[in-house]
Amino acid sequence: MSSAVELEKDKLAVARDMLGSLVDRRVLTALEVCVRCGICTESCHYYQSNPKTQHTPYYRAEMVRRLYRRFFDPMGRAFPQWVGIKETKDELLTKLSNIAFSSCTLCQRCTFACPFGVETAEIMRVMRSIATATGYAPEMLVELANLAITKEESADMFRDLYMEQIKDLEKEVQDHLGNSKARIPVDEKGARILYVPLAGAHTIVPEAILFNSVGASWTLGMFEASNYAVFLADRQKEKQIANRIIKEAEKIGAEEIIITECGHAYFAMRWEVPKWFGRLLPFKVRSILEVLDEYLSAGKLHLDSSKNTQLTTYHDSCNLGRKGGVFDEPRRLIKASVKDFVEMTPNRLGSYCCGAGSGLVAVPEFADIRMQAGHHKAEQIRQTGAGFVVTSCDNCLHQIRELNEHYGLNIESSNVSQLVVKALK
Amino acid sequence: MSVLQTVAAGIVLVGAVIFIIGVIAVLVAAQRRPYPSELAPVKSSPALGVVYAFTLGMAPWAKESARLHWVAYIRGIVIHIGIFIAAAFLIASPWLAQMAWPLRLSLAALFGVAAVLGVAGFGIRLGDPAMRLLSTLDDYFSLALVTLFLAAGAIAAAIPGFLSAFWIISGITLAYAPFGKIKHFIFFVYERVIIGRFFGRRGVLEWTHE
C-alpha cells in the first residue's frame, strides 16, 4: 500500500473516530431530524447572494450527514446507497472541510427558519473539528491560534513594549477628556473590572474614555479577546487561549470580565467557556455593550444625540445577538447617541450575517467568497438609506468597511463605543 | 375474523412491536450520547424557551420560511395532522363497525387529502433540482410508505372491507419507522427541547426583548 493511500486511510480513521466522539446528543439530533424539505433555503445569506444548491443550509449539512451515516447509522452501514452515501475518500474530506470553513459562517439563521430547528451550525462545527484534526483547516487560522498561545508563553517579552504603547494611548485619552489624571491601568490588582480588548487602539481608547468618564474601577488586560481556535473548533487550543484571560482575572482578583466589541470572543467567554472547563467561572462575564447600557440607564453616561446627525443603522453581530441575546443594549446606546436611527429589515433574530463570520475575515483566500456572501447585507444597508452603520463586532466592522468599498455604499461606520464617545456631552 | 384479517392483524402487531422496540433503541442510543451541561449563568429562562419552541416559535408568523414556503408549510401541517389521526384511527380500527358513518367519511376525506399531498411530495422532491440532488432512496421510500398508509386509511375508513390492507401497510410502515427518515418524529421533540433550552437561557428569543 502506498504511503499516500495509507495517509488517506488514516485521515478517514481520524474522521470516523472524531465523529464518534464529537457527536453529542445535540449534534446527533441535528443530524437525524432533517427531512430535506428545503424550507431553509432562502434563510442563508450565501444563498441570497448567490442562489445555488451548494449554498443551501441543507446541502451543507447533508454532506456531513452522509459521512456520519456511512460510519454510524445502521442503515448506512448495511446499505450505503440507501442513505445517499458516495465513496468516502480524500476528496470528500477536502470538500467537507471547504464547506465547513468557507461556505458557512455558523450564524444559525437557518435554525430559526427550519420547522424543526435543525442546528446546521453545530454540524459544521463538528466538521471544522475534523478538518482541523486532519490538516484541512485554513493555515491562517491555525497560525493565528498558535500565535495567541505563543504570546502567553512569552508574555514577559512583549510586556514592556505593550506598556509603552498603552502610555501613548493614555495620553490620547487624557487629551480627549481634558483630564491629566485619566488612566489606562494595565493588569492592576484590585480592579473590579478586567477589560479585555482586541489588538488595536480602536478597542482600547474609546472604552478607556468611557470608563474614566464614569469613574469605573477597571484595568486593561494583557491579552486580546480573540480566540481563533473557536473558528477551528479545536477544543484544546480554545481552552488554552481562554485560560490566559481567566488566569489574568484570577490574578488581579477581578469581579467581572468585560469583553470588548467582538462577537466570537463574547460568545466564547460568556457562554461556552464554563462548558469547556466544566466549572462556573468565579467572576461575571459581560459585553462592554451591557456595561455601557447599564451606565446609561444609571445616568452615569451623559450623551447628546444631536452630535451625530447622520441617519444611522445597526448591524446585529450573530454571535452577540442570535447566539448571545444582546439585541437591546446596543440599540439603546445608539438611540441615545444619534439623532435618527433606522432598522435594517430583517433585524435582531432575523438579521443576516455580514458574510465575514466564524473566521472568514481572517483568511485571505476567502476574500472573494466573503464579498459575494456579503452582497445581501450590502443591499440591506443600502435599502435603509443610512449614511452611518454601527456594529458591535470587529469582524463585522471590517467586513462592512470592505463591503462599502466593494459595493460603493458610500457609508461611514464604527463600533458602538466609538459612536458613544462621539456623543459624550 | 377472516384468515386475511387474522394475518393482517398479525402483521400490524409485529410491526407495532418492532416499532416500539425500535423507538426505544433510538431513544436509548440518543440518551447514551453525552449532553454537555450549559454552565454559564442564565440570562433568561430555559424552561420558557422550551415552551416558546413548542408554541409561538413554531407559528407561521414567527418564521420567514413559512411565509416564503406557505404551500409547503400548509402541506406539511395537513400531512402530519393526517398521520397522527390515522395512527389513532389504526388503534381504533378494530371497532370500525361501531364508528358513525359521518365520522368515517370525515376521516376518509382527511386521510385522502393528506395522501394526495403525500403524492405531491414526490413532485416537489423530483421537480426541484436541489431537492432531487439531495434526496436519498430512504426519502422516497419513507414518503411512499406514509402516502400508502394515509391512502389505505382513507379507503378503509370509507370501505371497511379494505381494513386488512390498511393493517398490512400500517404494519410495514410501523416496522420501518424507527430505522429510516420517519424517525425524525422522535428527534423533533429532542430538537425543540434542545433549541428551546439553549436559546431560552441566552435570552435570545423574541419574548425577552423590547
XYZ file of C-alpha atoms in Angstrom:
635
model
C 0.000 0.000 0.000
C 1.431 3.394 -0.949
C 2.004 5.968 1.783
C -0.489 8.352 0.149
C -3.205 5.733 0.337
C -2.259 4.935 3.938
C -2.366 8.608 4.854
C -5.771 8.897 3.266
C -6.947 5.863 5.213
C -5.536 7.341 8.410
C -7.373 10.594 7.862
C -10.619 8.753 7.354
C -9.952 6.784 10.518
C -9.364 10.057 12.382
C -12.551 11.471 10.851
C -14.523 8.418 11.937
C -13.113 8.487 15.464
C -13.756 12.199 15.833
C -17.286 11.896 14.522
C -17.845 9.150 17.054
C -16.618 11.265 19.927
C -17.902 14.706 18.915
C -21.455 13.777 18.049
C -23.190 14.504 21.322
C -26.961 14.426 21.739
C -27.333 17.924 20.361
C -25.369 17.179 17.189
C -26.986 13.749 16.811
C -30.377 15.444 16.884
C -29.295 17.946 14.242
C -28.027 15.078 12.105
C -31.139 12.936 12.465
C -34.023 15.385 12.416
C -33.601 16.951 8.957
C -36.118 15.700 6.372
C -34.542 17.598 3.487
C -37.687 19.647 2.844
C -35.688 22.624 1.543
C -37.641 25.239 3.502
C -34.442 26.681 4.980
C -33.046 27.542 1.538
C -33.569 31.317 1.496
C -32.566 31.781 5.120
C -28.866 31.688 4.223
C -27.004 34.815 3.184
C -24.814 32.735 0.870
C -27.907 31.575 -0.990
C -29.448 35.064 -1.010
C -26.281 36.449 -2.516
C -25.698 33.603 -4.974
C -28.640 31.197 -5.278
C -27.269 27.753 -5.964
C -27.753 24.359 -4.365
C -24.323 24.340 -2.736
C -25.323 27.450 -0.808
C -28.353 25.929 0.894
C -28.027 25.004 4.570
C -29.420 21.533 3.970
C -26.854 20.796 1.264
C -24.001 21.562 3.666
C -25.456 19.562 6.499
C -26.408 16.692 4.217
C -22.835 16.274 3.029
C -21.660 15.766 6.621
C -24.704 13.627 7.376
C -23.644 11.218 4.640
C -20.241 10.816 6.224
C -21.903 10.185 9.573
C -24.358 7.656 8.154
C -21.556 5.845 6.382
C -19.822 5.202 9.687
C -22.533 5.073 12.334
C -26.064 4.668 11.010
C -27.208 1.012 10.910
C -28.935 1.569 7.558
C -25.928 3.456 6.216
C -23.503 0.749 7.272
C -25.654 -2.012 5.818
C -26.859 -0.240 2.672
C -24.709 2.836 1.891
C -26.571 3.679 -1.303
C -29.896 3.640 0.528
C -28.996 6.710 2.557
C -27.244 8.516 -0.275
C -23.635 7.770 0.543
C -20.956 8.156 -2.040
C -17.382 6.953 -1.576
C -15.566 8.321 1.430
C -12.133 9.389 0.295
C -9.701 12.247 0.484
C -11.722 14.369 -1.954
C -14.706 14.033 0.323
C -12.794 15.358 3.338
C -11.451 18.248 1.259
C -14.939 19.062 0.072
C -16.438 18.839 3.548
C -13.670 20.991 5.010
C -14.228 23.667 2.377
C -17.935 23.621 3.102
C -17.370 23.915 6.844
C -14.827 26.741 6.653
C -15.831 28.817 3.651
C -19.487 28.096 2.897
C -20.991 28.555 6.338
C -20.415 31.281 8.903
C -22.214 29.313 11.648
C -24.640 32.225 12.015
C -27.569 29.929 12.940
C -30.110 31.914 10.967
C -31.254 28.713 9.263
C -32.050 27.148 12.639
C -34.884 29.623 13.057
C -36.143 29.052 9.528
C -36.320 25.281 9.944
C -39.665 23.838 11.109
C -37.706 21.529 13.406
C -34.874 23.888 14.312
C -32.011 21.917 12.794
C -28.715 23.307 14.069
C -26.640 23.163 10.906
C -24.019 25.322 12.614
C -23.378 22.599 15.183
C -22.860 20.060 12.414
C -20.458 22.450 10.703
C -18.608 22.960 13.974
C -18.019 19.213 14.230
C -16.843 19.192 10.624
C -14.433 22.043 11.419
C -13.011 19.980 14.277
C -12.468 17.052 11.964
C -10.920 19.253 9.284
C -8.575 20.807 11.843
C -7.512 17.414 13.183
C -6.892 16.033 9.714
C -4.940 19.049 8.470
C -7.592 20.619 6.237
C -8.174 23.803 8.237
C -7.110 27.141 6.717
C -3.462 27.707 7.580
C -4.029 31.319 8.613
C -6.499 30.380 11.330
C -4.133 27.731 12.670
C -1.272 30.234 12.742
C -3.331 32.899 14.497
C -4.448 30.429 17.161
C -0.875 29.252 17.685
C 0.327 32.841 17.869
C -2.097 33.576 20.709
C -0.761 30.609 22.643
C 2.848 31.610 21.992
C 2.060 35.122 23.169
C 1.165 33.844 26.610
C 4.308 31.742 26.764
C 6.463 34.785 26.025
C 4.348 37.426 27.779
C 7.346 38.969 29.550
C 8.987 39.678 26.216
C 6.226 41.912 24.917
C 5.036 43.391 28.230
C 7.368 46.433 28.139
C 6.508 47.256 24.551
C 2.808 46.898 25.341
C 3.064 49.183 28.385
C 4.869 51.770 26.275
C 2.121 51.689 23.656
C -0.543 51.987 26.323
C 1.186 55.075 27.740
C 0.805 56.744 24.330
C -2.858 55.799 24.252
C -3.301 57.093 27.798
C -2.108 60.497 26.627
C -4.740 60.375 23.889
C -7.434 59.609 26.479
C -6.246 62.453 28.723
C -6.296 64.892 25.797
C -9.787 63.819 24.809
C -11.164 64.190 28.321
C -9.074 67.231 29.224
C -8.135 65.346 32.361
C -4.485 64.650 33.089
C -5.485 62.133 35.765
C -7.299 59.847 33.332
C -5.550 56.492 33.208
C -5.304 53.222 31.341
C -4.294 50.839 34.105
C -2.857 47.511 32.977
C -3.082 44.302 34.973
C -3.767 46.313 38.118
C -4.600 44.225 41.167
C -7.801 45.093 42.979
C -9.598 46.478 39.926
C -13.240 45.382 39.827
C -13.324 45.052 36.050
C -10.838 43.315 33.772
C -11.487 44.808 30.357
C -10.331 42.560 27.515
C -9.718 44.438 24.245
C -8.667 43.365 20.782
C -5.253 44.048 19.288
C -5.738 47.666 18.251
C -6.240 51.098 19.788
C -9.803 51.332 18.477
C -10.939 48.857 21.147
C -8.901 50.461 23.918
C -9.142 54.259 23.621
C -12.950 54.666 23.393
C -13.549 52.279 26.281
C -10.821 53.949 28.357
C -12.526 57.305 27.759
C -15.864 55.866 28.841
C -14.525 54.023 31.904
C -12.736 57.197 33.023
C -15.862 59.274 32.380
C -17.953 57.183 34.759
C -15.155 56.610 37.279
C -15.131 52.832 36.911
C -12.728 50.579 38.789
C -11.105 48.850 35.867
C -7.905 47.569 34.351
C -6.877 46.654 30.848
C -5.938 43.050 30.130
C -2.628 41.973 28.646
C -4.162 39.571 26.181
C -6.568 40.172 23.336
C -10.106 38.808 23.428
C -9.884 36.977 20.066
C -9.885 33.227 20.249
C -9.111 31.911 16.774
C -9.279 28.343 17.993
C -13.064 28.851 18.261
C -13.121 29.089 14.464
C -11.064 25.916 14.218
C -13.329 24.170 16.752
C -10.116 22.955 18.359
C -11.140 22.397 21.966
C -7.657 22.080 23.400
C -6.483 25.353 21.901
C -9.792 27.065 22.654
C -9.228 26.309 26.304
C -5.566 27.349 26.244
C -6.395 30.725 24.737
C -9.361 31.370 27.027
C -7.347 30.307 30.033
C -4.922 33.213 29.549
C -7.747 35.620 30.355
C -9.163 33.516 33.188
C -5.755 33.325 34.881
C -5.266 37.064 34.464
C -8.678 37.814 36.005
C -7.957 35.463 38.905
C -4.529 37.043 39.428
C -5.864 40.564 39.759
C -8.958 39.422 41.668
C -11.410 40.945 39.192
C -15.121 40.606 39.885
C -16.022 40.894 36.269
C -14.523 40.282 32.824
C -15.765 42.732 30.243
C -15.283 41.672 26.659
C -14.789 44.306 24.020
C -16.999 44.542 20.937
C -16.065 41.207 19.465
C -18.785 38.705 18.615
C -16.982 35.405 18.893
C -14.975 36.461 21.955
C -18.186 37.295 23.818
C -19.904 34.123 22.596
C -16.964 32.040 23.788
C -16.147 33.686 27.107
C -19.714 34.439 28.229
C -21.434 31.244 27.140
C -19.031 28.499 26.125
C -16.021 28.680 28.423
C -17.759 27.290 31.548
C -18.836 24.291 29.460
C -15.309 23.765 28.143
C -13.815 23.758 31.618
C -16.738 22.028 33.304
C -16.987 24.684 36.004
C -18.549 28.026 36.755
C -16.170 30.961 36.422
C -15.528 32.847 39.669
C -16.485 36.150 38.061
C -19.186 37.572 35.818
C -18.603 37.876 32.086
C -20.349 40.616 30.156
C -20.041 42.502 26.912
C -18.913 46.122 27.036
C -22.311 46.897 25.494
C -24.151 45.555 28.522
C -21.926 47.599 30.826
C -22.273 50.834 28.851
C -26.037 50.297 28.712
C -26.030 49.925 32.482
C -24.064 53.184 32.848
C -26.558 54.874 30.530
C -29.633 53.705 32.401
C -27.983 54.602 35.743
C -27.471 58.158 34.468
C -23.680 57.887 34.583
C -23.206 58.378 30.847
C -24.375 61.735 29.554
C -24.942 61.626 25.825
C -26.021 64.240 23.325
C -27.736 62.722 20.299
C -27.530 65.980 18.358
C -23.780 65.411 17.981
C -24.441 62.605 15.473
C -26.883 63.817 12.859
C -26.432 61.235 10.111
C -29.177 58.643 9.607
C -27.743 55.601 11.389
C -28.464 51.893 11.216
C -27.244 48.939 13.258
C -25.969 45.565 12.109
C -26.519 42.742 14.639
C -23.483 40.555 15.153
C -24.714 36.944 15.019
C -22.562 35.935 17.976
C -23.760 38.777 20.177
C -27.372 38.726 19.004
C -28.733 35.444 17.790
C -26.236 33.414 19.826
C -25.849 35.752 22.780
C -29.099 37.606 23.357
C -27.519 41.082 23.138
C -30.089 42.888 20.999
C -31.479 45.741 23.068
C -28.349 47.106 24.752
C -26.605 48.383 21.598
C -29.866 49.820 20.310
C -30.468 51.811 23.500
C -26.921 53.155 23.326
C -27.182 54.073 19.644
C -30.586 55.712 20.022
C -29.177 57.847 22.825
C -26.197 58.782 20.640
C -27.732 59.659 17.287
C -30.481 61.918 16.030
C -32.017 59.480 13.536
C -31.969 55.709 13.735
C -33.362 53.234 11.237
C -33.520 49.427 11.485
C -32.468 47.079 8.723
C -35.104 44.622 7.550
C -34.988 41.961 8.895
C -33.055 42.590 12.093
C -32.350 41.086 15.535
C -33.198 37.356 15.466
C -33.742 37.535 11.704
C -30.611 39.556 10.940
C -28.457 38.289 8.103
C -24.788 37.577 8.691
C -22.440 40.139 7.124
C -20.585 37.301 5.409
C -17.378 37.509 7.433
C -18.295 35.473 10.492
C -16.556 32.489 12.028
C -13.083 33.362 10.841
C -13.733 34.071 7.172
C -12.484 37.608 7.604
C -9.059 36.369 8.700
C -8.429 34.072 5.749
C -7.103 35.951 2.684
C -8.069 33.206 0.234
C -11.730 33.593 1.272
C -11.853 37.312 0.394
C -13.846 36.864 -2.830
C -16.253 34.415 -1.195
C -16.703 36.879 1.646
C -17.506 39.793 -0.647
C -20.026 37.708 -2.544
C -21.603 36.348 0.637
C -21.896 39.898 1.947
C -23.894 41.109 -1.045
C -27.217 40.654 0.737
C -26.015 42.630 3.755
C -24.797 45.386 1.446
C -28.250 45.564 -0.132
C -29.897 45.653 3.299
C -27.693 48.583 4.275
C -28.394 50.379 1.017
C -32.151 49.975 1.482
C -32.096 51.749 4.836
C -30.728 54.896 3.231
C -28.428 55.281 6.241
C -25.126 57.067 5.883
C -23.703 55.602 9.066
C -23.559 51.922 10.022
C -22.821 50.821 13.556
C -21.958 47.301 14.570
C -20.669 45.624 17.701
C -18.168 43.144 16.324
C -14.763 43.903 14.868
C -15.056 41.260 12.168
C -18.428 42.655 11.101
C -16.991 46.181 11.112
C -14.069 45.111 8.936
C -16.451 43.383 6.535
C -18.865 46.320 6.374
C -15.991 48.643 5.519
C -14.891 46.307 2.732
C -18.469 45.928 1.519
C -18.654 49.718 1.428
C -15.671 49.817 -0.922
C -16.719 46.803 -2.956
C -20.363 47.767 -3.492
C -19.979 51.553 -3.382
C -22.329 52.049 -0.431
C -20.965 55.476 0.433
C -21.301 54.971 4.189
C -19.264 55.592 7.302
C -19.071 53.027 10.061
C -17.894 52.443 13.591
C -18.408 50.255 16.588
C -20.866 51.266 19.319
C -18.257 52.521 21.809
C -16.715 54.852 19.247
C -20.156 56.261 18.482
C -20.945 56.719 22.168
C -17.668 58.605 22.672
C -18.646 60.936 19.845
C -21.932 61.626 21.633
C -20.404 62.291 25.064
C -21.503 65.637 26.495
C -62.409 -12.666 11.750
C -61.359 -13.937 8.307
C -57.972 -15.561 7.597
C -56.840 -12.417 5.755
C -57.849 -10.227 8.689
C -56.043 -12.542 11.101
C -52.855 -12.409 9.011
C -53.175 -8.615 8.642
C -53.720 -8.241 12.386
C -50.582 -10.348 12.949
C -48.577 -8.125 10.602
C -49.699 -4.904 12.256
C -48.991 -6.328 15.715
C -45.499 -7.463 14.690
C -44.973 -4.031 13.093
C -46.091 -2.358 16.312
C -43.703 -4.474 18.395
C -40.787 -3.661 16.054
C -41.835 -0.007 16.182
C -41.813 0.082 19.972
C -38.508 -1.775 20.251
C -37.004 0.401 17.508
C -38.146 3.638 19.118
C -36.767 2.502 22.481
C -33.465 1.594 20.778
C -33.258 5.024 19.136
C -34.072 6.747 22.423
C -31.514 4.693 24.346
C -28.840 5.401 21.708
C -29.647 9.118 21.832
C -29.670 9.212 25.624
C -26.305 7.469 25.709
C -24.770 10.344 23.815
C -23.316 12.978 26.134
C -25.206 16.205 26.612
C -22.709 18.727 27.996
C -24.287 20.929 30.635
C -24.597 24.623 29.916
C -22.890 26.046 32.992
C -22.851 29.748 32.164
C -25.253 31.808 34.293
C -28.591 32.176 32.517
C -29.777 35.434 31.024
C -33.367 34.229 30.704
C -35.433 31.103 31.344
C -34.525 27.815 29.575
C -37.918 26.358 30.543
C -39.808 29.252 28.994
C -37.574 28.815 25.953
C -38.847 25.260 25.584
C -42.459 26.444 25.916
C -41.733 29.064 23.259
C -40.080 26.474 20.981
C -43.223 24.320 21.020
C -45.703 27.179 20.692
C -45.017 30.667 19.320
C -41.664 29.601 17.905
C -43.483 27.286 15.515
C -46.129 29.781 14.456
C -46.060 30.768 10.778
C -45.691 34.453 11.639
C -42.527 33.651 13.611
C -40.948 32.021 10.595
C -39.938 33.886 7.486
C -39.554 30.473 5.822
C -43.226 29.630 6.476
C -44.280 32.830 4.740
C -41.979 32.161 1.773
C -42.970 28.498 1.508
C -46.573 28.716 2.699
C -47.745 25.952 0.370
C -45.086 23.548 1.678
C -45.793 24.696 5.236
C -49.549 24.017 4.961
C -48.855 20.757 3.123
C -46.593 19.640 5.948
C -49.117 20.525 8.625
C -52.013 18.750 6.861
C -49.942 15.605 6.218
C -48.764 15.418 9.810
C -52.248 16.009 11.209
C -53.401 13.255 8.842
C -50.678 10.886 10.052
C -51.390 11.436 13.744
C -55.135 10.994 13.313
C -54.546 7.967 11.060
C -52.390 6.469 13.833
C -55.263 6.997 16.281
C -57.629 5.540 13.690
C -55.379 2.474 13.421
C -55.686 1.877 17.171
C -59.453 2.321 16.999
C -59.885 0.391 13.748
C -60.889 -2.981 15.305
C -64.084 -1.148 16.282
C -64.557 0.336 12.830
C -68.054 -1.099 12.517
C -69.144 0.842 15.607
C -67.927 4.192 14.210
C -70.594 6.568 12.962
C -70.761 6.923 9.194
C -70.225 10.747 9.180
C -67.091 10.289 11.324
C -65.717 7.635 8.971
C -66.454 9.803 5.961
C -64.735 12.788 7.564
C -61.693 10.683 8.384
C -61.633 9.277 4.864
C -61.697 12.815 3.465
C -58.874 13.979 5.754
C -56.675 10.948 5.040
C -57.463 11.243 1.340
C -56.389 14.864 1.187
C -53.237 14.057 3.186
C -52.459 11.166 0.821
C -52.837 13.421 -2.212
C -50.442 15.871 -0.558
C -48.120 12.933 0.032
C -48.133 12.167 -3.684
C -47.450 15.847 -4.323
C -44.320 15.389 -2.229
C -42.836 13.256 -4.990
C -43.455 16.054 -7.472
C -41.860 18.616 -5.172
C -38.849 16.417 -4.466
C -38.312 15.464 -8.103
C -39.203 18.874 -9.529
C -36.697 20.903 -7.521
C -33.128 20.289 -8.753
C -31.618 20.911 -5.303
C -34.031 18.586 -3.550
C -33.622 15.965 -6.274
C -29.850 16.090 -5.767
C -30.083 15.732 -2.018
C -32.956 13.276 -1.708
C -31.987 9.756 -0.775
C -33.712 6.471 -1.579
C -34.810 6.494 2.052
C -36.617 9.808 1.444
C -38.649 8.366 -1.406
C -39.355 5.071 0.332
C -40.472 6.811 3.526
C -42.701 9.176 1.579
C -44.195 6.244 -0.340
C -44.899 4.325 2.866
C -46.565 7.254 4.577
C -48.597 8.106 1.489
C -49.764 4.496 1.193
C -50.584 4.447 4.904
C -52.760 7.538 4.500
C -54.384 6.294 1.297
C -55.127 2.902 2.828
C -56.540 4.635 5.891
C -58.793 6.757 3.682
C -60.109 3.727 1.804
C -60.536 1.645 4.962
C -62.446 4.433 6.692
C -64.858 4.587 3.778
C -64.958 0.873 2.892
C -64.433 -1.437 5.912
C -63.576 -4.321 3.581
C -60.189 -2.687 2.996
C -59.282 -2.803 6.676
C -56.901 -5.750 6.186
C -54.929 -3.827 3.546
C -54.707 -0.854 5.917
C -53.398 -3.107 8.687
C -50.756 -4.702 6.431
C -49.490 -1.331 5.187
C -49.584 0.030 8.726
C -47.505 -2.921 9.946
C -44.838 -2.341 7.303
C -44.801 1.417 7.988
C -44.530 0.900 11.737
C -41.708 -1.620 11.330
C -39.703 0.745 9.128
C -40.381 3.985 11.010
C -37.601 3.811 13.649
C -34.919 2.968 11.094
C -35.383 5.435 8.249
C -36.220 9.073 7.815
C -39.566 8.664 9.601
C -37.665 8.570 12.879
C -37.468 12.359 12.661
C -40.650 12.339 14.719
C -38.538 11.227 17.693
C -35.830 13.801 17.118
C -38.334 16.576 16.511
C -39.110 16.549 20.236
C -35.400 16.474 21.106
C -34.621 19.361 18.761
C -37.337 21.654 20.042
C -36.324 20.976 23.640
C -32.630 21.488 22.871
C -33.016 24.751 20.985
C -35.673 25.998 23.406
C -33.335 25.474 26.352
C -30.272 26.746 24.517
C -31.697 29.960 23.111
C -34.043 30.445 26.048
C -31.233 30.574 28.590
C -29.297 33.034 26.436
C -32.217 35.444 26.269
C -32.316 35.243 22.508
C -35.981 34.519 21.837
C -38.393 37.301 20.970
C -40.394 37.352 24.178
C -37.335 38.508 26.076
C -36.845 41.690 24.070
C -38.199 45.181 23.736
